[in-house]
XYZ file of C-alpha atoms in Angstrom:
191
model
C 0.000 0.000 0.000
C 1.103 3.591 -0.548
C 2.592 5.168 2.526
C 4.486 8.322 1.721
C 2.053 9.555 -0.954
C 2.887 12.235 -3.441
C 0.063 14.674 -2.752
C 0.418 17.963 -0.922
C 3.469 20.039 -0.272
C 5.286 17.518 1.911
C 4.325 14.549 -0.245
C 1.760 13.376 2.310
C -1.350 15.578 2.362
C -4.524 14.111 0.943
C -2.846 10.857 0.024
C -4.886 7.692 0.175
C -2.541 5.322 1.934
C -2.335 2.391 4.294
C -2.028 4.843 7.172
C -4.442 7.461 5.834
C -3.766 11.011 4.669
C -1.367 12.815 6.921
C -1.674 16.557 6.822
C -0.600 18.579 9.823
C 2.917 19.356 10.880
C 5.407 18.017 13.358
C 4.203 17.525 16.908
C 4.988 20.460 19.175
C 6.759 18.252 21.709
C 9.110 16.530 19.247
C 12.091 18.836 18.851
C 14.508 16.079 17.895
C 17.905 15.517 19.399
C 20.667 18.071 19.462
C 23.682 16.860 17.600
C 27.261 17.965 17.700
C 28.671 18.143 14.207
C 32.141 18.907 12.994
C 31.972 18.790 9.232
C 34.594 17.163 7.032
C 35.049 17.734 3.323
C 32.333 16.286 1.094
C 30.995 16.270 -2.424
C 28.878 18.919 -3.999
C 27.714 20.342 -7.255
C 29.019 23.410 -9.054
C 26.727 26.386 -9.363
C 25.335 26.831 -12.831
C 24.983 30.596 -12.711
C 27.949 32.928 -13.003
C 30.184 32.819 -9.960
C 33.038 34.945 -8.617
C 34.971 31.757 -7.776
C 37.866 30.284 -9.733
C 36.572 28.320 -12.719
C 33.037 29.559 -12.041
C 32.565 26.991 -9.260
C 31.823 27.613 -5.613
C 33.935 25.601 -3.162
C 32.482 22.220 -2.219
C 30.023 22.389 0.678
C 30.753 20.761 4.006
C 28.427 17.771 4.399
C 26.840 15.930 7.292
C 24.087 13.344 7.619
C 20.749 13.963 9.301
C 19.657 10.552 10.602
C 15.855 10.265 10.796
C 13.574 7.471 11.926
C 10.637 6.376 9.780
C 8.348 8.021 12.320
C 10.181 11.347 11.921
C 10.006 11.111 8.123
C 6.293 10.264 8.378
C 5.217 13.067 10.718
C 8.038 15.582 10.243
C 10.262 16.894 13.027
C 12.890 19.453 13.882
C 16.587 18.600 14.105
C 19.034 20.936 15.816
C 22.750 21.062 15.192
C 25.581 22.896 16.889
C 28.054 23.938 14.224
C 31.643 24.994 14.842
C 33.339 26.754 11.973
C 36.454 28.784 11.297
C 35.846 32.408 10.409
C 38.460 34.802 9.039
C 37.657 38.475 9.765
C 36.982 40.555 6.615
C 39.734 43.059 7.341
C 42.242 40.294 8.024
C 43.519 39.009 11.320
C 43.685 35.684 13.059
C 41.046 33.074 12.255
C 38.620 32.358 15.058
C 36.270 29.483 15.802
C 32.588 30.439 15.829
C 29.775 28.312 17.240
C 26.316 28.538 15.724
C 23.050 26.624 16.104
C 21.187 25.494 12.984
C 17.711 23.981 12.847
C 16.305 21.785 10.102
C 12.551 21.484 9.722
C 12.205 17.928 8.371
C 8.998 17.855 6.318
C 6.616 14.874 6.302
C 7.380 12.588 3.377
C 11.048 13.493 2.906
C 13.167 10.630 1.608
C 16.682 9.435 2.158
C 19.031 11.602 0.121
C 17.048 14.844 0.544
C 19.574 17.706 0.758
C 19.276 20.842 2.865
C 21.830 23.589 2.192
C 22.734 26.511 4.450
C 24.604 29.004 2.283
C 27.691 30.626 3.779
C 27.577 28.693 7.083
C 30.821 26.747 6.519
C 34.473 27.602 7.099
C 36.052 30.691 5.550
C 38.637 29.694 2.937
C 42.256 30.398 3.933
C 42.877 32.585 0.869
C 39.869 34.780 1.543
C 36.456 34.866 -0.016
C 33.022 33.981 1.274
C 32.547 30.977 3.565
C 31.575 27.610 2.111
C 28.054 26.229 2.290
C 26.968 23.533 4.734
C 24.852 20.725 3.316
C 22.869 18.218 5.357
C 21.740 14.958 3.732
C 18.784 13.012 5.143
C 19.514 9.368 5.967
C 16.928 6.865 7.118
C 17.570 4.826 10.253
C 16.595 1.146 9.999
C 13.211 0.392 11.563
C 12.570 -2.684 13.692
C 9.327 -3.578 11.916
C 8.750 -1.610 8.697
C 10.824 -1.193 5.526
C 10.296 1.741 3.170
C 10.626 1.241 -0.582
C 10.015 4.509 -2.408
C 6.540 5.691 -1.408
C 5.508 2.272 -0.086
C 5.823 0.770 3.370
C 6.456 -2.976 3.665
C 6.125 -5.319 6.637
C 8.051 -8.575 6.228
C 6.115 -11.454 7.823
C 5.584 -15.176 7.669
C 2.247 -16.923 7.217
C 0.990 -20.454 6.990
C 0.122 -22.156 3.714
C -3.594 -21.986 4.498
C -3.329 -18.224 5.221
C -1.502 -17.688 1.916
C -4.130 -19.665 -0.013
C -7.227 -18.314 1.738
C -6.205 -14.810 2.809
C -6.185 -13.371 6.308
C -6.174 -10.119 8.258
C -3.110 -8.683 9.994
C -3.241 -6.354 12.998
C -0.550 -3.676 12.796
C 0.397 -0.609 14.761
C 0.998 2.314 12.371
C 3.894 4.751 12.593
C 1.589 7.308 14.223
C 0.409 4.775 16.860
C -2.963 3.768 15.402
C -4.010 0.102 15.498
C -4.930 -1.098 12.002
C -6.454 -4.257 10.584
C -5.060 -4.879 7.099
C -6.602 -7.580 4.880
C -4.101 -9.746 2.963
C -5.584 -11.161 -0.219
C -5.124 -14.840 -1.101
C -2.202 -15.655 -3.369
C -4.276 -17.908 -5.649
C -7.748 -17.099 -6.899
C -9.976 -19.623 -8.663
C -10.888 -19.012 -12.271
């Protein structure tokens, strides 16, 4: 059944899915965990518009993962990060380390690989110029019961031969805590 539908702005609103249409935003009480992040060099993509940087390309952004549970990707959440970066004063002088807090508003329906970029929040380059960008990439934590494949949610399970031939109903607890009864159609149908 469809889980992370494609309707609405976050890919969830109005979708007819195994867990119903979502709508709404992240719960007020779920502010996510605060993470410490020191960013190492990562990949990136050159800007396509004209750029004041050598070769027309902006320096590669600093990258870090944003690990999210299926529940967080289903309902949305906020993730906070404490970022330490090196800043070189505009008029010259000794570089200094600056600490800043960034918040990511994870939208319902986001998928693994979604990128969030904060322009100019990275380290200042040693030769001068504007600071690099910081890019966060959403990763999905493994779930103990469900497995997401694209916009679908799968539940691996075993059943008897008679259940497979005749069909049966499974009781499941959804990601938002609702108890559901899901009919499983028989594998073989006469005719």
